[in-house]
JSON list of C-alpha atoms and ligand atoms in Angstrom, two decimals:
[
{"chain": "B", "resi": 19, "resn": "MET", "atom": "CA", "xyz": [-101.22, 122.40, 0.21]},
{"chain": "B", "resi": 20, "resn": "SER", "atom": "CA", "xyz": [-100.73, 124.66, 3.07]},
{"chain": "B", "resi": 21, "resn": "THR", "atom": "CA", "xyz": [-99.02, 122.77, 6.28]},
{"chain": "B", "resi": 22, "resn": "ILE", "atom": "CA", "xyz": [-100.52, 120.82, 8.92]},
{"chain": "B", "resi": 23, "resn": "THR", "atom": "CA", "xyz": [-99.50, 122.17, 12.37]},
{"chain": "B", "resi": 24, "resn": "LEU", "atom": "CA", "xyz": [-99.26, 119.50, 15.27]},
{"chain": "B", "resi": 25, "resn": "ILE", "atom": "CA", "xyz": [-99.45, 120.20, 18.07]},
{"chain": "B", "resi": 26, "resn": "SER", "atom": "CA", "xyz": [-98.62, 117.89, 21.02]},
{"chain": "B", "resi": 27, "resn": "GLY", "atom": "CA", "xyz": [-99.38, 117.76, 24.76]},
{"chain": "B", "resi": 28, "resn": "SER", "atom": "CA", "xyz": [-97.48, 115.40, 26.83]},
{"chain": "B", "resi": 29, "resn": "THR", "atom": "CA", "xyz": [-96.25, 114.43, 29.44]},
{"chain": "B", "resi": 30, "resn": "MET", "atom": "CA", "xyz": [-94.90, 110.83, 29.68]},
{"chain": "B", "resi": 31, "resn": "GLY", "atom": "CA", "xyz": [-94.13, 110.89, 25.67]},
{"chain": "B", "resi": 32, "resn": "SER", "atom": "CA", "xyz": [-97.47, 109.41, 25.04]},
{"chain": "B", "resi": 33, "resn": "SER", "atom": "CA", "xyz": [-98.84, 111.77, 23.11]},
{"chain": "B", "resi": 34, "resn": "GLU", "atom": "CA", "xyz": [-95.86, 112.73, 21.38]},
{"chain": "B", "resi": 35, "resn": "TYR", "atom": "CA", "xyz": [-95.46, 109.83, 19.51]},
{"chain": "B", "resi": 36, "resn": "VAL", "atom": "CA", "xyz": [-99.05, 109.89, 18.81]},
{"chain": "B", "resi": 37, "resn": "ALA", "atom": "CA", "xyz": [-98.54, 113.06, 16.98]},
{"chain": "B", "resi": 38, "resn": "GLU", "atom": "CA", "xyz": [-95.78, 112.14, 14.91]},
{"chain": "B", "resi": 39, "resn": "HIS", "atom": "CA", "xyz": [-96.97, 108.71, 13.78]},
{"chain": "B", "resi": 40, "resn": "MET", "atom": "CA", "xyz": [-99.21, 110.24, 12.45]},
{"chain": "B", "resi": 41, "resn": "ALA", "atom": "CA", "xyz": [-97.29, 113.47, 10.93]},
{"chain": "B", "resi": 42, "resn": "GLU", "atom": "CA", "xyz": [-95.43, 110.48, 9.42]},
{"chain": "B", "resi": 43, "resn": "ILE", "atom": "CA", "xyz": [-98.96, 108.75, 7.29]},
{"chain": "B", "resi": 44, "resn": "LEU", "atom": "CA", "xyz": [-99.80, 112.42, 6.60]},
{"chain": "B", "resi": 45, "resn": "GLU", "atom": "CA", "xyz": [-96.86, 113.19, 4.53]},
{"chain": "B", "resi": 46, "resn": "ASN", "atom": "CA", "xyz": [-97.23, 109.10, 2.89]},
{"chain": "B", "resi": 47, "resn": "HIS", "atom": "CA", "xyz": [-100.57, 110.41, 1.76]},
{"chain": "B", "resi": 48, "resn": "GLY", "atom": "CA", "xyz": [-99.17, 113.95, 0.22]},
{"chain": "B", "resi": 49, "resn": "PHE", "atom": "CA", "xyz": [-99.23, 117.06, 2.89]},
{"chain": "B", "resi": 50, "resn": "SER", "atom": "CA", "xyz": [-96.38, 118.90, 4.30]},
{"chain": "B", "resi": 51, "resn": "THR", "atom": "CA", "xyz": [-96.49, 118.75, 8.81]},
{"chain": "B", "resi": 52, "resn": "GLU", "atom": "CA", "xyz": [-94.50, 120.15, 11.51]},
{"chain": "B", "resi": 53, "resn": "VAL", "atom": "CA", "xyz": [-95.11, 118.81, 15.02]},
{"chain": "B", "resi": 54, "resn": "LEU", "atom": "CA", "xyz": [-94.73, 121.46, 18.29]},
{"chain": "B", "resi": 55, "resn": "HIS", "atom": "CA", "xyz": [-94.82, 119.59, 21.99]},
{"chain": "B", "resi": 56, "resn": "GLY", "atom": "CA", "xyz": [-95.88, 121.89, 23.79]},
{"chain": "B", "resi": 57, "resn": "PRO", "atom": "CA", "xyz": [-95.35, 125.38, 21.78]},
{"chain": "B", "resi": 58, "resn": "SER", "atom": "CA", "xyz": [-95.97, 129.08, 22.65]},
{"chain": "B", "resi": 59, "resn": "LEU", "atom": "CA", "xyz": [-98.74, 130.63, 20.88]},
{"chain": "B", "resi": 60, "resn": "ASP", "atom": "CA", "xyz": [-95.24, 132.47, 18.75]},
{"chain": "B", "resi": 61, "resn": "ASP", "atom": "CA", "xyz": [-94.13, 129.45, 17.77]},
{"chain": "B", "resi": 62, "resn": "LEU", "atom": "CA", "xyz": [-97.96, 129.11, 15.71]},
{"chain": "B", "resi": 63, "resn": "ARG", "atom": "CA", "xyz": [-99.03, 130.41, 12.53]},
{"chain": "B", "resi": 64, "resn": "LEU", "atom": "CA", "xyz": [-102.88, 131.84, 13.47]},
{"chain": "B", "resi": 65, "resn": "GLY", "atom": "CA", "xyz": [-104.69, 130.67, 10.56]},
{"chain": "B", "resi": 66, "resn": "GLY", "atom": "CA", "xyz": [-104.09, 127.16, 8.72]},
{"chain": "B", "resi": 67, "resn": "LEU", "atom": "CA", "xyz": [-105.05, 123.66, 9.64]},
{"chain": "B", "resi": 68, "resn": "TRP", "atom": "CA", "xyz": [-103.94, 122.84, 12.88]},
{"chain": "B", "resi": 69, "resn": "LEU", "atom": "CA", "xyz": [-103.86, 118.69, 14.81]},
{"chain": "B", "resi": 70, "resn": "VAL", "atom": "CA", "xyz": [-104.37, 119.24, 17.89]},
{"chain": "B", "resi": 71, "resn": "VAL", "atom": "CA", "xyz": [-103.15, 115.24, 20.30]},
{"chain": "B", "resi": 72, "resn": "THR", "atom": "CA", "xyz": [-103.38, 115.54, 24.05]},
{"chain": "B", "resi": 73, "resn": "SER", "atom": "CA", "xyz": [-103.31, 113.39, 27.20]},
{"chain": "B", "resi": 74, "resn": "THR", "atom": "CA", "xyz": [-105.07, 114.34, 30.20]},
{"chain": "B", "resi": 75, "resn": "HIS", "atom": "CA", "xyz": [-103.09, 115.01, 34.00]},
{"chain": "B", "resi": 76, "resn": "GLY", "atom": "CA", "xyz": [-104.30, 115.80, 37.21]},
{"chain": "B", "resi": 77, "resn": "ALA", "atom": "CA", "xyz": [-107.66, 115.23, 37.41]},
{"chain": "B", "resi": 78, "resn": "GLY", "atom": "CA", "xyz": [-108.70, 116.21, 34.11]},
{"chain": "B", "resi": 79, "resn": "ASP", "atom": "CA", "xyz": [-106.21, 118.97, 33.33]},
{"chain": "B", "resi": 80, "resn": "LEU", "atom": "CA", "xyz": [-103.83, 119.65, 30.94]},
{"chain": "B", "resi": 81, "resn": "PRO", "atom": "CA", "xyz": [-100.28, 118.77, 30.29]},
{"chain": "B", "resi": 82, "resn": "GLU", "atom": "CA", "xyz": [-97.65, 120.89, 32.54]},
{"chain": "B", "resi": 83, "resn": "ASN", "atom": "CA", "xyz": [-96.05, 122.13, 28.42]},
{"chain": "B", "resi": 84, "resn": "LEU", "atom": "CA", "xyz": [-98.98, 122.37, 27.11]},
{"chain": "B", "resi": 85, "resn": "GLN", "atom": "CA", "xyz": [-101.17, 124.14, 29.57]},
{"chain": "B", "resi": 86, "resn": "PRO", "atom": "CA", "xyz": [-98.62, 127.86, 28.74]},
{"chain": "B", "resi": 87, "resn": "LEU", "atom": "CA", "xyz": [-100.18, 127.92, 24.92]},
{"chain": "B", "resi": 88, "resn": "ALA", "atom": "CA", "xyz": [-103.88, 127.44, 27.13]},
{"chain": "B", "resi": 89, "resn": "ASP", "atom": "CA", "xyz": [-103.00, 130.26, 29.31]},
{"chain": "B", "resi": 90, "resn": "THR", "atom": "CA", "xyz": [-101.69, 132.33, 26.66]},
{"chain": "B", "resi": 91, "resn": "ILE", "atom": "CA", "xyz": [-104.78, 132.56, 24.52]},
{"chain": "B", "resi": 92, "resn": "ALA", "atom": "CA", "xyz": [-107.28, 132.80, 26.99]},
{"chain": "B", "resi": 93, "resn": "GLN", "atom": "CA", "xyz": [-105.10, 135.86, 28.08]},
{"chain": "B", "resi": 94, "resn": "GLU", "atom": "CA", "xyz": [-104.59, 136.81, 24.92]},
{"chain": "B", "resi": 95, "resn": "GLN", "atom": "CA", "xyz": [-107.65, 135.96, 23.21]},
{"chain": "B", "resi": 96, "resn": "PRO", "atom": "CA", "xyz": [-106.32, 135.78, 20.00]},
{"chain": "B", "resi": 97, "resn": "ASP", "atom": "CA", "xyz": [-108.14, 136.08, 16.57]},
{"chain": "B", "resi": 98, "resn": "LEU", "atom": "CA", "xyz": [-108.25, 131.80, 15.15]},
{"chain": "B", "resi": 99, "resn": "SER", "atom": "CA", "xyz": [-110.89, 132.35, 12.94]},
{"chain": "B", "resi": 100, "resn": "ASN", "atom": "CA", "xyz": [-108.66, 131.45, 10.47]},
{"chain": "B", "resi": 101, "resn": "VAL", "atom": "CA", "xyz": [-107.89, 128.34, 12.07]},
{"chain": "B", "resi": 102, "resn": "THR", "atom": "CA", "xyz": [-109.44, 124.85, 11.63]},
{"chain": "B", "resi": 103, "resn": "PHE", "atom": "CA", "xyz": [-107.82, 122.29, 13.76]},
{"chain": "B", "resi": 104, "resn": "GLY", "atom": "CA", "xyz": [-108.56, 118.16, 13.82]},
{"chain": "B", "resi": 105, "resn": "SER", "atom": "CA", "xyz": [-109.37, 116.80, 17.75]},
{"chain": "B", "resi": 106, "resn": "VAL", "atom": "CA", "xyz": [-107.46, 113.96, 18.95]},
{"chain": "B", "resi": 107, "resn": "GLY", "atom": "CA", "xyz": [-107.18, 113.05, 23.04]},
{"chain": "B", "resi": 108, "resn": "ILE", "atom": "CA", "xyz": [-105.48, 110.36, 24.88]},
{"chain": "B", "resi": 109, "resn": "GLY", "atom": "CA", "xyz": [-106.16, 109.76, 28.24]},
{"chain": "B", "resi": 110, "resn": "SER", "atom": "CA", "xyz": [-107.84, 106.77, 31.12]},
{"chain": "B", "resi": 111, "resn": "SER", "atom": "CA", "xyz": [-111.20, 105.60, 31.33]},
{"chain": "B", "resi": 112, "resn": "GLU", "atom": "CA", "xyz": [-109.98, 104.75, 34.84]},
{"chain": "B", "resi": 113, "resn": "TYR", "atom": "CA", "xyz": [-110.34, 108.72, 35.37]},
{"chain": "B", "resi": 114, "resn": "ASP", "atom": "CA", "xyz": [-113.72, 110.89, 36.49]},
{"chain": "B", "resi": 115, "resn": "ILE", "atom": "CA", "xyz": [-112.87, 113.13, 33.90]},
{"chain": "B", "resi": 116, "resn": "PHE", "atom": "CA", "xyz": [-112.15, 111.34, 30.78]},
{"chain": "B", "resi": 117, "resn": "CYS", "atom": "CA", "xyz": [-110.14, 112.94, 28.60]},
{"chain": "B", "resi": 118, "resn": "GLY", "atom": "CA", "xyz": [-111.01, 116.45, 29.93]},
{"chain": "B", "resi": 119, "resn": "ALA", "atom": "CA", "xyz": [-107.96, 118.08, 28.73]},
{"chain": "B", "resi": 120, "resn": "ILE", "atom": "CA", "xyz": [-108.68, 118.13, 24.82]},
{"chain": "B", "resi": 121, "resn": "LYS", "atom": "CA", "xyz": [-112.43, 118.48, 25.42]},
{"chain": "B", "resi": 122, "resn": "SER", "atom": "CA", "xyz": [-111.36, 122.29, 27.51]},
{"chain": "B", "resi": 123, "resn": "PHE", "atom": "CA", "xyz": [-108.53, 123.06, 24.94]},
{"chain": "B", "resi": 124, "resn": "GLU", "atom": "CA", "xyz": [-110.98, 122.37, 22.41]},
{"chain": "B", "resi": 125, "resn": "HIS", "atom": "CA", "xyz": [-113.44, 125.02, 23.98]},
{"chain": "B", "resi": 126, "resn": "LEU", "atom": "CA", "xyz": [-110.20, 127.27, 23.83]},
{"chain": "B", "resi": 127, "resn": "LEU", "atom": "CA", "xyz": [-110.23, 126.90, 20.42]},
{"chain": "B", "resi": 128, "resn": "LYS", "atom": "CA", "xyz": [-113.59, 127.35, 18.97]},
{"chain": "B", "resi": 129, "resn": "ASP", "atom": "CA", "xyz": [-113.86, 130.58, 21.64]},
{"chain": "B", "resi": 130, "resn": "ARG", "atom": "CA", "xyz": [-111.40, 132.17, 19.56]},
{"chain": "B", "resi": 131, "resn": "GLY", "atom": "CA", "xyz": [-113.16, 131.52, 16.30]},
{"chain": "B", "resi": 132, "resn": "ALA", "atom": "CA", "xyz": [-111.14, 128.70, 15.12]},
{"chain": "B", "resi": 133, "resn": "LYS", "atom": "CA", "xyz": [-113.70, 126.08, 13.74]},
{"chain": "B", "resi": 134, "resn": "ARG", "atom": "CA", "xyz": [-113.10, 121.69, 13.97]},
{"chain": "B", "resi": 135, "resn": "ILE", "atom": "CA", "xyz": [-112.42, 119.54, 11.74]},
{"chain": "B", "resi": 136, "resn": "GLY", "atom": "CA", "xyz": [-114.07, 116.35, 11.93]},
{"chain": "B", "resi": 137, "resn": "ASP", "atom": "CA", "xyz": [-114.77, 114.33, 15.05]},
{"chain": "B", "resi": 138, "resn": "ARG", "atom": "CA", "xyz": [-112.74, 114.63, 17.69]},
{"chain": "B", "resi": 139, "resn": "LEU", "atom": "CA", "xyz": [-111.15, 111.18, 18.81]},
{"chain": "B", "resi": 140, "resn": "GLU", "atom": "CA", "xyz": [-110.49, 109.50, 22.38]},
{"chain": "B", "resi": 141, "resn": "ILE", "atom": "CA", "xyz": [-108.34, 107.52, 23.00]},
{"chain": "B", "resi": 142, "resn": "ASP", "atom": "CA", "xyz": [-109.12, 105.44, 26.05]},
{"chain": "B", "resi": 143, "resn": "ILE", "atom": "CA", "xyz": [-105.33, 103.84, 26.77]},
{"chain": "B", "resi": 144, "resn": "GLN", "atom": "CA", "xyz": [-107.46, 100.98, 28.80]},
{"chain": "B", "resi": 145, "resn": "LYS", "atom": "CA", "xyz": [-108.76, 99.65, 25.87]},
{"chain": "B", "resi": 146, "resn": "TYR", "atom": "CA", "xyz": [-106.16, 100.26, 22.90]},
{"chain": "B", "resi": 147, "resn": "GLU", "atom": "CA", "xyz": [-101.96, 99.21, 24.45]},
{"chain": "B", "resi": 148, "resn": "ILE", "atom": "CA", "xyz": [-100.54, 101.01, 20.94]},
{"chain": "B", "resi": 149, "resn": "PRO", "atom": "CA", "xyz": [-102.71, 104.39, 20.63]},
{"chain": "B", "resi": 150, "resn": "GLU", "atom": "CA", "xyz": [-100.85, 104.68, 17.28]},
{"chain": "B", "resi": 151, "resn": "ASP", "atom": "CA", "xyz": [-103.22, 102.29, 16.48]},
{"chain": "B", "resi": 152, "resn": "PRO", "atom": "CA", "xyz": [-106.49, 104.07, 16.68]},
{"chain": "B", "resi": 153, "resn": "ALA", "atom": "CA", "xyz": [-104.70, 106.82, 15.82]},
{"chain": "B", "resi": 154, "resn": "GLU", "atom": "CA", "xyz": [-103.33, 105.81, 12.27]},
{"chain": "B", "resi": 155, "resn": "ASP", "atom": "CA", "xyz": [-107.00, 104.89, 11.60]},
{"chain": "B", "resi": 156, "resn": "TRP", "atom": "CA", "xyz": [-108.60, 107.98, 12.44]},
{"chain": "B", "resi": 157, "resn": "VAL", "atom": "CA", "xyz": [-106.07, 110.08, 10.76]},
{"chain": "B", "resi": 158, "resn": "LYS", "atom": "CA", "xyz": [-107.21, 108.02, 7.67]},
{"chain": "B", "resi": 159, "resn": "GLU", "atom": "CA", "xyz": [-110.02, 109.43, 7.41]},
{"chain": "B", "resi": 160, "resn": "TRP", "atom": "CA", "xyz": [-109.78, 112.34, 8.96]},
{"chain": "B", "resi": 161, "resn": "ALA", "atom": "CA", "xyz": [-106.91, 113.47, 6.36]},
{"chain": "B", "resi": 162, "resn": "LYS", "atom": "CA", "xyz": [-110.37, 112.92, 3.62]},
{"chain": "B", "resi": 163, "resn": "LEU", "atom": "CA", "xyz": [-111.74, 115.75, 4.60]},
{"chain": "B", "resi": 164, "resn": "LEU", "atom": "CA", "xyz": [-109.16, 117.91, 4.26]},
{"chain": "J", "resi": 22, "resn": "FMN", "atom": "C1", "xyz": [-101.37, 111.21, 37.50]},
{"chain": "J", "resi": 22, "resn": "FMN", "atom": "C2", "xyz": [-102.21, 111.21, 36.17]},
{"chain": "J", "resi": 22, "resn": "FMN", "atom": "C3", "xyz": [-102.98, 111.32, 35.70]},
{"chain": "J", "resi": 22, "resn": "FMN", "atom": "C4", "xyz": [-103.95, 111.24, 35.26]},
{"chain": "J", "resi": 22, "resn": "FMN", "atom": "N1", "xyz": [-105.38, 112.30, 34.85]},
{"chain": "J", "resi": 22, "resn": "FMN", "atom": "C5", "xyz": [-106.05, 111.26, 34.13]},
{"chain": "J", "resi": 22, "resn": "FMN", "atom": "C6", "xyz": [-107.33, 112.70, 33.94]},
{"chain": "J", "resi": 22, "resn": "FMN", "atom": "O1", "xyz": [-108.26, 112.64, 34.94]},
{"chain": "J", "resi": 22, "resn": "FMN", "atom": "N2", "xyz": [-108.81, 111.79, 32.42]},
{"chain": "J", "resi": 22, "resn": "FMN", "atom": "C7", "xyz": [-107.81, 111.14, 31.74]},
{"chain": "J", "resi": 22, "resn": "FMN", "atom": "O2", "xyz": [-108.56, 110.24, 31.11]},
{"chain": "J", "resi": 22, "resn": "FMN", "atom": "N3", "xyz": [-106.33, 109.88, 31.84]},
{"chain": "J", "resi": 22, "resn": "FMN", "atom": "C8", "xyz": [-105.43, 111.00, 32.75]},
{"chain": "J", "resi": 22, "resn": "FMN", "atom": "N4", "xyz": [-104.76, 110.14, 33.31]},
{"chain": "J", "resi": 22, "resn": "FMN", "atom": "C9", "xyz": [-104.37, 109.25, 32.00]},
{"chain": "J", "resi": 22, "resn": "FMN", "atom": "C10", "xyz": [-102.52, 110.00, 31.25]},
{"chain": "J", "resi": 22, "resn": "FMN", "atom": "O3", "xyz": [-103.23, 110.73, 29.88]},
{"chain": "J", "resi": 22, "resn": "FMN", "atom": "C11", "xyz": [-103.15, 108.72, 29.67]},
{"chain": "J", "resi": 22, "resn": "FMN", "atom": "O4", "xyz": [-101.69, 107.61, 30.49]},
{"chain": "J", "resi": 22, "resn": "FMN", "atom": "C12", "xyz": [-102.21, 109.39, 28.77]},
{"chain": "J", "resi": 22, "resn": "FMN", "atom": "O5", "xyz": [-101.60, 107.68, 28.41]},
{"chain": "J", "resi": 22, "resn": "FMN", "atom": "C13", "xyz": [-100.55, 109.54, 29.14]},
{"chain": "J", "resi": 22, "resn": "FMN", "atom": "O6", "xyz": [-100.39, 110.30, 27.99]},
{"chain": "J", "resi": 22, "resn": "FMN", "atom": "P1", "xyz": [-98.73, 111.06, 27.73]},
{"chain": "J", "resi": 22, "resn": "FMN", "atom": "O7", "xyz": [-97.39, 110.21, 28.34]},
{"chain": "J", "resi": 22, "resn": "FMN", "atom": "O8", "xyz": [-98.70, 111.94, 26.70]},
{"chain": "J", "resi": 22, "resn": "FMN", "atom": "O9", "xyz": [-99.13, 112.37, 29.42]},
{"chain": "J", "resi": 22, "resn": "FMN", "atom": "C14", "xyz": [-103.58, 110.05, 34.34]},
{"chain": "J", "resi": 22, "resn": "FMN", "atom": "C15", "xyz": [-102.62, 109.72, 34.13]},
{"chain": "J", "resi": 22, "resn": "FMN", "atom": "C16", "xyz": [-101.73, 109.81, 35.77]},
{"chain": "J", "resi": 22, "resn": "FMN", "atom": "C17", "xyz": [-100.00, 109.14, 35.24]}
]
């Protein structure tokens, strides 16, 4: 079975913890995983299965550690047609553009030919004190689609 690459975008660490927690659950379900926090394009294999987990900052913006990857994809336009991915956003419904970062990152991946597996999870920290809880439920269902 190929490795699932979890890609996190985070400022204060919440999304990193969520990514690591989901990786642990996937490992317990027999998948192999690697977790990359704010990777560059060179760190990634341009194929296989990715699971993107990112919070939103500014006004609907990507966290600073994921913005460079988004910029590189936009500039270099790599072929991502061999990539399938899952999508998890973390944000707060207090803000006008709720979970904007994961939506724009997804748009970028799809634009390069990547295909999403399953529905996007959007975790509202106003609703869930511990974002790992909804992430855990979601990833167990997502794993069934793989
Ligand atoms: C300055 C600031 C701006 C934010 N802007 C947004 C936003 O536009 N949309 C949103 O859904 N959440 C927004 N959030 C909420 C964060 O996404 C949320 O706190 C998240 O848990 C942070 O996760 P992280 O530690 O992985 O970065 C913002 C938070 C801060 C502190």
